[in-house]
């Protein structure tokens, strides 16, 4: 018979441990990932993070050059991304409520409508009934306490996930040891196999085996304790209710932070009563007139763009952007490779040209050529053709006879460094944004504020980005040519000595 799966066999291996009948069980990790998303959204909407978004992220030179200088439009993009993240969390809560919480909700009348119809209630909250919903379910009361509770749940789930991995490794070692014991005997000719086997003792590993069994028992006990004190054994209805109310609180925080800039967000007042969150998630409140806020948000506004864009509609980069072509990570890697190559082209210290310096020069030059070849192969075809054409034009002109002088190389390096000062942050943020949304273990339970798509290359105009990268590569080629020539002359001088 095929061996039972690790999860199916978990209860027997832990001596009757595992989830309660009404607990989350293996769904604890999905719930913890959803809670970590909600905590991250809470922190992203804090006063400090919202000020940083407006003062630093959206006013970065790279964003202004390649995406837009219209602050109201950029704020709408940032708000739409937060709403999309919140939508994913709300969908996970609705799935959990539908799958595991009906029985628990039936026994308790109060949470039944919230859990059974959460997807509908969330849609109603987004379209204007947020304050009325607070009157019905009271999600604004105890918001900070629920946030801290989710933080503890996520930390416990991450620890359980780690210890279950360690348990799997120990059990794999146990299986390997059992296989070794079964097949470690000597091979004896068939005529004497039975007699010889009785008279010869198999080699054993009693001490390592006993140590492994002790570690295995201790690890199973540790996992059992963590299960009992984590979401694994938590009441599914309570966990779903905790997340459902937190989803609504995050929606209220989004409305407070962006309501003065983004039309269409739900109102936080009903019948003259303000929604009692007890804190502000941004320096501006919903009561601030939208026109007054926008007058100070940017030198360029473009109202026609912002009014045509709904914050609740999926926002995708257009085909004319880097993200629309699916090339954002490739462009980011090109930019970061240029930055790495330029950093490697520092002037050689005097010590490198004395006492065997020729070998060091040759070896370093070979490394640079390999890196340059990798960068060239990484380039999209359009950029590669444009760089080749511009280099041919350049060499037919001023560099055809004399090559690249020190002054020209210094000027080219300055231009490359100036461009990297605004291109490199966008490239690094692109990689960070992609890593943060991966399902790797380190990111799955992360509760830190995350990068916004608007600060990456996703919405960058591809034509403008291509032109900037072409100039960057042409300047780098000039610096590399001068560096190669200098290395060659230094090597010749060393050989003459």
Short mmCIF file of C-alpha atoms in Angstrom, two decimals:
data_model
loop_
_atom_site.label_atom_id
_atom_site.label_comp_id
_atom_site.label_asym_id
_atom_site.label_seq_id
_atom_site.Cartn_x
_atom_site.Cartn_y
_atom_site.Cartn_z
CA UNK A 1 0.00 0.00 0.00
CA UNK A 2 1.26 3.53 -0.71
CA UNK A 3 2.49 5.43 2.34
CA UNK A 4 0.08 7.86 3.90
CA UNK A 5 0.75 11.55 3.30
CA UNK A 6 2.57 13.56 5.94
CA UNK A 7 -0.47 15.64 6.81
CA UNK A 8 -2.87 12.72 6.84
CA UNK A 9 -0.54 10.87 9.18
CA UNK A 10 0.07 13.86 11.44
CA UNK A 11 -2.45 13.03 14.15
CA UNK A 12 -1.16 9.48 14.71
CA UNK A 13 2.49 10.56 14.70
CA UNK A 14 1.81 13.23 17.29
CA UNK A 15 0.08 10.82 19.60
CA UNK A 16 -3.44 12.13 19.13
CA UNK A 17 -2.42 15.78 18.79
CA UNK A 18 -3.52 18.10 16.04
CA UNK A 19 -6.40 20.44 15.45
CA UNK A 20 -9.68 20.49 17.34
CA UNK A 21 -12.74 19.37 15.43
CA UNK A 22 -13.79 23.03 15.03
CA UNK A 23 -10.20 24.30 14.66
CA UNK A 24 -8.49 25.56 11.53
CA UNK A 25 -6.00 22.71 11.10
CA UNK A 26 -3.90 23.07 7.98
CA UNK A 27 -5.92 26.17 7.02
CA UNK A 28 -4.09 27.91 9.86
CA UNK A 29 -1.28 28.86 7.48
CA UNK A 30 -3.64 30.42 4.95
CA UNK A 31 -5.32 32.33 7.77
CA UNK A 32 -1.94 33.48 9.09
CA UNK A 33 -0.90 34.66 5.62
CA UNK A 34 -4.14 36.66 5.39
CA UNK A 35 -3.58 38.14 8.84
CA UNK A 36 -0.03 39.11 7.90
CA UNK A 37 -1.41 40.91 4.82
CA UNK A 38 -3.88 42.81 7.01
CA UNK A 39 -1.22 43.78 9.54
CA UNK A 40 1.04 44.92 6.70
CA UNK A 41 -1.77 47.07 5.30
CA UNK A 42 -2.38 48.55 8.76
CA UNK A 43 1.28 49.55 9.00
CA UNK A 44 1.44 50.84 5.44
CA UNK A 45 -1.42 53.22 6.30
CA UNK A 46 0.22 54.62 9.43
CA UNK A 47 0.92 58.35 9.70
CA UNK A 48 4.65 57.95 9.11
CA UNK A 49 4.27 55.64 6.10
CA UNK A 50 1.61 57.82 4.48
CA UNK A 51 3.81 60.91 4.89
CA UNK A 52 6.70 59.01 3.34
CA UNK A 53 4.50 57.96 0.44
CA UNK A 54 3.51 61.55 -0.35
CA UNK A 55 6.83 63.24 0.40
CA UNK A 56 9.36 60.71 -0.89
CA UNK A 57 7.88 57.86 -2.95
CA UNK A 58 5.50 59.76 -5.21
CA UNK A 59 7.85 62.73 -5.63
CA UNK A 60 10.89 60.63 -6.54
CA UNK A 61 12.71 61.83 -9.66
CA UNK A 62 12.40 58.47 -11.41
CA UNK A 63 8.63 58.35 -10.86
CA UNK A 64 8.25 61.89 -12.20
CA UNK A 65 10.42 61.19 -15.26
CA UNK A 66 9.06 57.80 -16.29
CA UNK A 67 5.56 57.49 -14.78
CA UNK A 68 3.90 60.79 -13.97
CA UNK A 69 4.34 64.03 -12.05
CA UNK A 70 0.60 64.20 -11.36
CA UNK A 71 0.38 63.55 -7.63
CA UNK A 72 -3.38 63.03 -7.58
CA UNK A 73 -3.09 60.40 -10.31
CA UNK A 74 -0.22 58.67 -8.47
CA UNK A 75 -2.17 58.69 -5.20
CA UNK A 76 -5.07 57.05 -7.00
CA UNK A 77 -2.76 54.31 -8.30
CA UNK A 78 -1.37 53.74 -4.79
CA UNK A 79 -4.87 53.65 -3.29
CA UNK A 80 -6.08 51.23 -5.96
CA UNK A 81 -3.21 48.85 -5.18
CA UNK A 82 -4.06 48.89 -1.47
CA UNK A 83 -7.72 48.21 -2.25
CA UNK A 84 -6.70 45.32 -4.53
CA UNK A 85 -4.56 43.84 -1.72
CA UNK A 86 -7.46 44.26 0.67
CA UNK A 87 -9.80 42.59 -1.83
CA UNK A 88 -7.56 39.51 -1.84
CA UNK A 89 -7.59 39.41 1.95
CA UNK A 90 -11.38 39.79 2.00
CA UNK A 91 -11.76 36.96 -0.52
CA UNK A 92 -9.63 34.68 1.68
CA UNK A 93 -11.77 35.55 4.72
CA UNK A 94 -14.96 34.82 2.75
CA UNK A 95 -13.59 31.42 1.67
CA UNK A 96 -12.65 30.53 5.22
CA UNK A 97 -16.03 31.62 6.55
CA UNK A 98 -17.88 29.59 3.93
CA UNK A 99 -15.75 26.48 4.41
CA UNK A 100 -15.31 26.25 8.15
CA UNK A 101 -17.47 28.71 10.07
CA UNK A 102 -21.12 27.97 9.34
CA UNK A 103 -21.52 25.50 12.19
CA UNK A 104 -19.80 27.81 14.66
CA UNK A 105 -21.78 30.81 13.49
CA UNK A 106 -25.10 28.94 13.79
CA UNK A 107 -24.52 28.46 17.50
CA UNK A 108 -23.90 32.18 18.00
CA UNK A 109 -26.42 34.54 16.43
CA UNK A 110 -24.30 37.71 16.43
CA UNK A 111 -21.52 36.69 14.02
CA UNK A 112 -23.77 34.76 11.65
CA UNK A 113 -24.55 37.58 9.13
CA UNK A 114 -20.95 38.86 9.16
CA UNK A 115 -19.44 35.47 8.38
CA UNK A 116 -22.11 33.95 6.19
CA UNK A 117 -22.51 36.99 3.94
CA UNK A 118 -19.12 38.60 4.30
CA UNK A 119 -18.42 38.92 0.58
CA UNK A 120 -21.70 40.82 0.09
CA UNK A 121 -21.18 42.96 3.19
CA UNK A 122 -17.68 43.87 2.08
CA UNK A 123 -18.96 44.93 -1.35
CA UNK A 124 -21.65 47.06 0.33
CA UNK A 125 -19.02 48.65 2.60
CA UNK A 126 -16.89 49.65 -0.39
CA UNK A 127 -19.85 51.27 -2.07
CA UNK A 128 -21.00 53.54 0.74
CA UNK A 129 -22.33 51.51 3.68
CA UNK A 130 -19.15 51.39 5.77
CA UNK A 131 -20.43 53.54 8.65
CA UNK A 132 -23.81 51.75 8.68
CA UNK A 133 -22.03 48.41 8.83
CA UNK A 134 -20.03 49.61 11.84
CA UNK A 135 -23.32 50.32 13.61
CA UNK A 136 -24.39 46.74 12.93
CA UNK A 137 -21.23 44.75 13.73
CA UNK A 138 -19.07 47.25 15.65
CA UNK A 139 -15.79 46.66 13.83
CA UNK A 140 -14.29 50.03 14.87
CA UNK A 141 -14.28 49.15 18.58
CA UNK A 142 -11.15 47.33 19.73
CA UNK A 143 -9.33 47.73 16.39
CA UNK A 144 -5.91 48.10 18.03
CA UNK A 145 -6.44 45.05 20.21
CA UNK A 146 -7.38 42.94 17.20
CA UNK A 147 -4.26 44.14 15.38
CA UNK A 148 -2.02 43.01 18.23
CA UNK A 149 -3.83 39.67 18.42
CA UNK A 150 -3.24 39.07 14.71
CA UNK A 151 0.44 39.89 15.13
CA UNK A 152 0.71 37.20 17.82
CA UNK A 153 -1.20 34.68 15.67
CA UNK A 154 1.10 35.30 12.69
CA UNK A 155 4.24 34.96 14.80
CA UNK A 156 2.97 31.68 16.31
CA UNK A 157 2.02 30.29 12.89
CA UNK A 158 5.44 31.17 11.46
CA UNK A 159 7.11 29.38 14.38
CA UNK A 160 4.85 26.33 13.90
CA UNK A 161 5.64 26.26 10.17
CA UNK A 162 9.35 26.30 10.93
CA UNK A 163 9.15 23.56 13.55
CA UNK A 164 7.01 21.35 11.31
CA UNK A 165 9.71 21.66 8.66
CA UNK A 166 12.28 20.56 11.25
CA UNK A 167 10.04 17.62 12.19
CA UNK A 168 9.79 16.56 8.54
CA UNK A 169 13.57 16.55 8.27
CA UNK A 170 13.96 14.42 11.40
CA UNK A 171 11.37 11.94 10.17
CA UNK A 172 13.17 11.72 6.84
CA UNK A 173 16.37 10.92 8.75
CA UNK A 174 14.49 8.24 10.69
CA UNK A 175 13.30 6.63 7.46
CA UNK A 176 16.82 6.67 6.02
CA UNK A 177 18.17 5.01 9.16
CA UNK A 178 15.52 2.29 9.02
CA UNK A 179 16.41 1.62 5.41
CA UNK A 180 20.10 1.42 6.32
CA UNK A 181 19.35 -1.11 9.07
CA UNK A 182 17.37 -3.27 6.66
CA UNK A 183 20.03 -3.29 3.95
CA UNK A 184 23.33 -2.97 5.81
CA UNK A 185 24.07 -6.71 6.20
CA UNK A 186 26.89 -8.34 4.19
CA UNK A 187 26.16 -10.21 0.98
CA UNK A 188 26.76 -13.97 1.58
CA UNK A 189 26.79 -16.78 -1.00
CA UNK A 190 23.39 -18.46 -1.18
CA UNK A 191 24.63 -21.93 0.00
CA UNK A 192 25.71 -20.57 3.38
CA UNK A 193 23.52 -17.50 3.64
CA UNK A 194 21.23 -18.76 6.43
CA UNK A 195 24.00 -20.13 8.65
CA UNK A 196 26.29 -17.19 8.14
CA UNK A 197 23.53 -14.71 8.81
CA UNK A 198 22.82 -16.36 12.17
CA UNK A 199 26.46 -16.28 13.21
CA UNK A 200 27.29 -12.75 12.08
CA UNK A 201 25.89 -9.69 13.81
CA UNK A 202 24.85 -6.80 11.61
CA UNK A 203 26.64 -3.52 12.19
CA UNK A 204 24.34 -1.17 14.08
CA UNK A 205 24.25 2.51 14.94
CA UNK A 206 22.53 2.23 18.30
CA UNK A 207 23.84 5.44 19.78
CA UNK A 208 23.07 7.67 16.78
CA UNK A 209 19.72 5.92 16.44
CA UNK A 210 18.81 6.54 20.07
CA UNK A 211 19.87 10.18 19.79
CA UNK A 212 17.72 10.60 16.70
CA UNK A 213 14.70 9.05 18.41
CA UNK A 214 15.11 11.38 21.40
CA UNK A 215 15.27 14.38 19.09
CA UNK A 216 12.25 13.11 17.19
CA UNK A 217 10.17 12.67 20.33
CA UNK A 218 11.17 16.12 21.59
CA UNK A 219 10.36 17.71 18.24
CA UNK A 220 6.94 16.06 18.06
CA UNK A 221 6.20 17.32 21.55
CA UNK A 222 7.28 20.84 20.54
CA UNK A 223 5.07 20.77 17.44
CA UNK A 224 2.14 19.48 19.51
CA UNK A 225 2.52 22.37 21.99
CA UNK A 226 2.74 24.92 19.19
CA UNK A 227 -0.35 23.49 17.54
CA UNK A 228 -2.32 23.80 20.75
CA UNK A 229 -1.28 27.43 21.21
CA UNK A 230 -1.66 28.63 17.62
CA UNK A 231 -4.26 29.10 14.89
CA UNK A 232 -4.02 25.36 14.16
CA UNK A 233 -6.30 24.67 17.14
CA UNK A 234 -8.04 28.05 17.23
CA UNK A 235 -11.78 28.27 16.78
CA UNK A 236 -12.39 28.82 13.07
CA UNK A 237 -15.38 31.12 13.59
CA UNK A 238 -13.46 33.36 16.00
CA UNK A 239 -10.49 33.60 13.64
CA UNK A 240 -12.73 34.45 10.69
CA UNK A 241 -14.60 37.07 12.71
CA UNK A 242 -11.29 38.61 13.80
CA UNK A 243 -10.12 38.91 10.19
CA UNK A 244 -13.49 40.09 8.86
CA UNK A 245 -13.62 43.02 11.27
CA UNK A 246 -9.98 43.84 10.54
CA UNK A 247 -10.72 43.94 6.80
CA UNK A 248 -13.37 46.58 7.45
CA UNK A 249 -11.02 48.57 9.68
CA UNK A 250 -8.36 48.62 6.94
CA UNK A 251 -10.99 49.82 4.46
CA UNK A 252 -11.83 52.65 6.88
CA UNK A 253 -8.14 53.53 7.21
CA UNK A 254 -7.80 53.67 3.42
CA UNK A 255 -10.78 56.01 3.28
CA UNK A 256 -9.29 58.27 5.97
CA UNK A 257 -5.85 58.43 4.35
CA UNK A 258 -6.91 58.81 0.72
CA UNK A 259 -10.42 60.24 1.01
CA UNK A 260 -9.24 63.82 0.51
CA UNK A 261 -7.51 62.87 -2.75
CA UNK A 262 -9.48 59.97 -4.22
CA UNK A 263 -13.19 60.37 -5.02
CA UNK A 264 -15.48 57.39 -4.61
CA UNK A 265 -14.18 56.00 -1.31
CA UNK A 266 -16.87 55.10 1.28
CA UNK A 267 -18.06 57.76 3.69
CA UNK A 268 -17.12 57.49 7.35
CA UNK A 269 -20.15 59.35 8.72
CA UNK A 270 -23.81 58.51 8.99
CA UNK A 271 -26.59 60.63 10.47
CA UNK A 272 -24.02 63.19 11.61
CA UNK A 273 -21.98 60.59 13.52
CA UNK A 274 -18.34 60.05 12.60
CA UNK A 275 -17.05 56.49 12.58
CA UNK A 276 -15.23 56.16 15.97
CA UNK A 277 -11.92 54.62 14.95
CA UNK A 278 -10.13 56.67 17.56
CA UNK A 279 -7.06 57.36 15.44
CA UNK A 280 -6.01 58.79 12.10
CA UNK A 281 -4.14 56.78 9.52
CA UNK A 282 -2.87 59.85 7.73
CA UNK A 283 -2.23 63.54 8.31
CA UNK A 284 -5.46 64.48 6.51
CA UNK A 285 -9.01 63.49 7.50
CA UNK A 286 -12.00 62.78 5.30
CA UNK A 287 -13.55 66.05 6.41
CA UNK A 288 -10.91 68.05 4.51
CA UNK A 289 -12.41 69.42 1.26
CA UNK A 290 -10.97 67.43 -1.67
CA UNK A 291 -10.25 70.57 -3.67
CA UNK A 292 -8.19 72.11 -0.86
CA UNK A 293 -6.10 68.98 -0.48
CA UNK A 294 -5.44 68.67 -4.20
CA UNK A 295 -4.27 72.27 -4.47
CA UNK A 296 -1.22 71.35 -2.39
CA UNK A 297 -0.58 67.83 -3.68
CA UNK A 298 1.35 68.49 -6.88
CA UNK A 299 2.33 71.13 -9.42
CA UNK A 300 0.49 69.15 -12.13
CA UNK A 301 -2.93 67.62 -11.59
CA UNK A 302 -4.55 66.26 -14.77
CA UNK A 303 -8.08 66.02 -13.39
CA UNK A 304 -9.37 64.32 -16.55
CA UNK A 305 -7.11 61.34 -15.86
CA UNK A 306 -8.08 60.96 -12.22
CA UNK A 307 -11.81 61.25 -12.72
CA UNK A 308 -11.79 58.56 -15.40
CA UNK A 309 -10.07 56.06 -13.15
CA UNK A 310 -12.11 54.16 -10.54
CA UNK A 311 -10.22 53.07 -7.45
CA UNK A 312 -12.34 49.91 -7.20
CA UNK A 313 -11.59 48.73 -10.74
CA UNK A 314 -8.56 46.53 -11.45
CA UNK A 315 -5.68 48.76 -12.52
CA UNK A 316 -3.27 47.17 -14.96
CA UNK A 317 -0.27 48.77 -16.66
CA UNK A 318 -1.05 49.74 -20.24
CA UNK A 319 0.78 48.04 -23.15
CA UNK A 320 2.94 51.15 -23.54
CA UNK A 321 4.46 50.66 -20.07
CA UNK A 322 7.23 48.32 -18.98
CA UNK A 323 4.84 46.38 -16.75
CA UNK A 324 2.34 46.09 -19.58
CA UNK A 325 4.94 44.23 -21.61
CA UNK A 326 5.91 42.02 -18.65
CA UNK A 327 9.54 43.20 -18.77
CA UNK A 328 9.81 45.01 -15.44
CA UNK A 329 12.21 42.54 -13.78
CA UNK A 330 14.37 42.32 -16.89
CA UNK A 331 14.71 46.10 -17.07
CA UNK A 332 15.43 46.24 -13.34
CA UNK A 333 18.20 43.65 -13.69
CA UNK A 334 19.74 45.58 -16.59
CA UNK A 335 19.86 48.78 -14.56
CA UNK A 336 21.30 47.06 -11.49
CA UNK A 337 23.92 45.31 -13.66
CA UNK A 338 25.01 48.68 -15.04
CA UNK A 339 25.31 49.96 -11.47
CA UNK A 340 27.43 46.94 -10.50
CA UNK A 341 29.71 47.26 -13.53
CA UNK A 342 30.25 50.96 -12.98
CA UNK A 343 31.17 50.37 -9.34
CA UNK A 344 33.77 47.80 -10.48
CA UNK A 345 35.44 50.36 -12.77
CA UNK A 346 37.08 52.37 -9.97
CA UNK A 347 40.59 53.70 -10.63
CA UNK A 348 43.13 51.03 -9.67
CA UNK A 349 45.13 51.80 -6.52
CA UNK A 350 48.90 52.23 -6.94
CA UNK A 351 49.57 48.97 -5.09
CA UNK A 352 47.79 47.02 -7.81
CA UNK A 353 50.37 48.02 -10.45
CA UNK A 354 53.43 46.95 -8.49
CA UNK A 355 54.69 43.49 -7.68
CA UNK A 356 52.77 41.23 -10.01
CA UNK A 357 50.18 43.85 -10.97
CA UNK A 358 50.06 42.64 -14.56
CA UNK A 359 48.41 39.37 -13.56
CA UNK A 360 45.86 41.21 -11.41
CA UNK A 361 45.01 43.55 -14.27
CA UNK A 362 44.52 40.67 -16.67
CA UNK A 363 42.38 38.66 -14.26
CA UNK A 364 40.16 41.63 -13.35
CA UNK A 365 39.74 42.50 -17.02
CA UNK A 366 38.54 38.97 -17.76
CA UNK A 367 35.93 39.23 -15.00
CA UNK A 368 34.69 42.54 -16.39
CA UNK A 369 34.37 41.12 -19.90
CA UNK A 370 32.27 38.24 -18.58
CA UNK A 371 29.97 40.63 -16.75
CA UNK A 372 29.66 42.86 -19.78
CA UNK A 373 28.79 39.89 -21.97
CA UNK A 374 26.08 38.86 -19.50
CA UNK A 375 24.65 42.38 -19.52
CA UNK A 376 24.64 42.49 -23.33
CA UNK A 377 22.75 39.18 -23.54
CA UNK A 378 20.24 40.48 -21.00
CA UNK A 379 19.23 43.46 -23.15
CA UNK A 380 15.90 43.45 -24.99
CA UNK A 381 16.37 43.41 -28.76
CA UNK A 382 15.08 46.96 -29.23
CA UNK A 383 17.54 48.38 -26.69
CA UNK A 384 20.42 46.30 -28.08
CA UNK A 385 19.82 47.59 -31.62
CA UNK A 386 19.50 51.19 -30.43
CA UNK A 387 22.73 50.96 -28.42
CA UNK A 388 24.65 49.48 -31.37
CA UNK A 389 23.37 52.19 -33.71
CA UNK A 390 24.26 54.99 -31.30
CA UNK A 391 27.72 53.55 -30.65
CA UNK A 392 28.42 53.30 -34.40
CA UNK A 393 27.37 56.92 -34.85
CA UNK A 394 29.52 58.00 -31.92
CA UNK A 395 32.63 56.20 -33.14
CA UNK A 396 32.25 57.60 -36.66
CA UNK A 397 32.47 61.05 -35.11
CA UNK A 398 34.64 62.37 -32.34
CA UNK A 399 36.18 59.07 -31.15
CA UNK A 400 37.08 57.62 -34.56
CA UNK A 401 40.68 58.77 -34.58
CA UNK A 402 41.76 59.54 -31.05
CA UNK A 403 39.54 57.18 -29.10
CA UNK A 404 38.12 58.13 -25.71
CA UNK A 405 40.15 60.58 -23.68
CA UNK A 406 40.20 60.96 -19.93
CA UNK A 407 37.98 64.04 -20.01
CA UNK A 408 35.37 62.34 -22.21
CA UNK A 409 35.40 59.23 -20.00
CA UNK A 410 35.00 61.36 -16.87
CA UNK A 411 32.07 63.22 -18.44
CA UNK A 412 30.45 59.96 -19.52
CA UNK A 413 30.86 58.51 -16.03
CA UNK A 414 29.25 61.57 -14.50
CA UNK A 415 26.26 61.26 -16.81
CA UNK A 416 25.86 57.56 -16.02
CA UNK A 417 26.08 58.19 -12.27
CA UNK A 418 23.52 61.01 -12.53
CA UNK A 419 21.07 58.76 -14.39
CA UNK A 420 21.58 55.91 -11.94
CA UNK A 421 20.67 58.17 -9.03
CA UNK A 422 17.04 58.11 -10.16
CA UNK A 423 16.93 54.87 -12.18
CA UNK A 424 18.58 52.54 -9.66
CA UNK A 425 16.04 53.16 -6.84
CA UNK A 426 13.19 52.26 -9.20
CA UNK A 427 15.02 49.09 -10.26
CA UNK A 428 15.65 48.02 -6.66
CA UNK A 429 12.06 48.78 -5.68
CA UNK A 430 10.88 46.65 -8.62
CA UNK A 431 12.84 43.65 -7.37
CA UNK A 432 11.70 44.30 -3.80
CA UNK A 433 8.04 44.57 -4.88
CA UNK A 434 8.29 41.27 -6.74
CA UNK A 435 10.02 39.52 -3.83
CA UNK A 436 7.47 40.77 -1.31
CA UNK A 437 4.61 39.28 -3.29
CA UNK A 438 6.24 35.90 -3.77
CA UNK A 439 5.11 32.87 -1.79
CA UNK A 440 8.52 32.23 -0.29
CA UNK A 441 8.48 31.36 3.40
CA UNK A 442 10.26 34.56 4.39
CA UNK A 443 7.58 36.71 2.73
CA UNK A 444 4.52 34.62 3.44
CA UNK A 445 4.24 35.79 7.05
CA UNK A 446 5.90 39.21 6.67
CA UNK A 447 4.05 42.00 8.45
CA UNK A 448 6.25 44.91 7.34
CA UNK A 449 4.99 47.77 5.14
CA UNK A 450 5.47 46.88 1.50
CA UNK A 451 6.63 48.72 -1.60
CA UNK A 452 4.02 50.29 -3.87
CA UNK A 453 3.77 49.33 -7.52
CA UNK A 454 3.76 53.02 -8.41
CA UNK A 455 7.35 53.41 -7.19
CA UNK A 456 8.57 50.58 -9.44
CA UNK A 457 9.06 50.25 -13.19
CA UNK A 458 5.60 48.71 -13.70
CA UNK A 459 3.90 51.96 -14.76
CA UNK A 460 7.02 53.49 -16.34
CA UNK A 461 6.66 54.59 -19.95
CA UNK A 462 8.65 52.07 -21.97
CA UNK A 463 9.71 54.52 -24.67
CA UNK A 464 11.16 56.94 -22.11
CA UNK A 465 12.79 54.11 -20.18
CA UNK A 466 14.35 52.70 -23.36
CA UNK A 467 15.86 56.09 -24.21
CA UNK A 468 17.27 56.49 -20.68
CA UNK A 469 18.76 52.99 -20.65
CA UNK A 470 20.29 53.43 -24.12
CA UNK A 471 22.05 56.61 -22.95
CA UNK A 472 23.11 54.76 -19.82
CA UNK A 473 24.68 51.90 -21.81
CA UNK A 474 26.39 54.18 -24.31
CA UNK A 475 27.96 56.13 -21.45
CA UNK A 476 29.01 52.91 -19.75
CA UNK A 477 30.62 51.69 -23.00
CA UNK A 478 32.67 54.90 -23.15
CA UNK A 479 33.87 54.45 -19.57
CA UNK A 480 34.64 50.76 -20.16
CA UNK A 481 36.61 51.51 -23.34
CA UNK A 482 38.76 54.07 -21.52
CA UNK A 483 39.26 51.70 -18.58
CA UNK A 484 40.28 48.84 -20.91
CA UNK A 485 42.76 51.09 -22.74
CA UNK A 486 44.25 52.30 -19.47
CA UNK A 487 44.66 48.72 -18.26
CA UNK A 488 46.32 47.74 -21.54
CA UNK A 489 48.83 50.61 -21.34
CA UNK A 490 49.63 49.88 -17.70
CA UNK A 491 50.20 46.22 -18.58
CA UNK A 492 52.57 47.20 -21.44
CA UNK A 493 54.50 49.54 -19.17
CA UNK A 494 54.90 46.76 -16.59
CA UNK A 495 56.15 44.31 -19.24
CA UNK A 496 58.73 46.87 -20.48
CA UNK A 497 60.12 47.20 -16.98
#
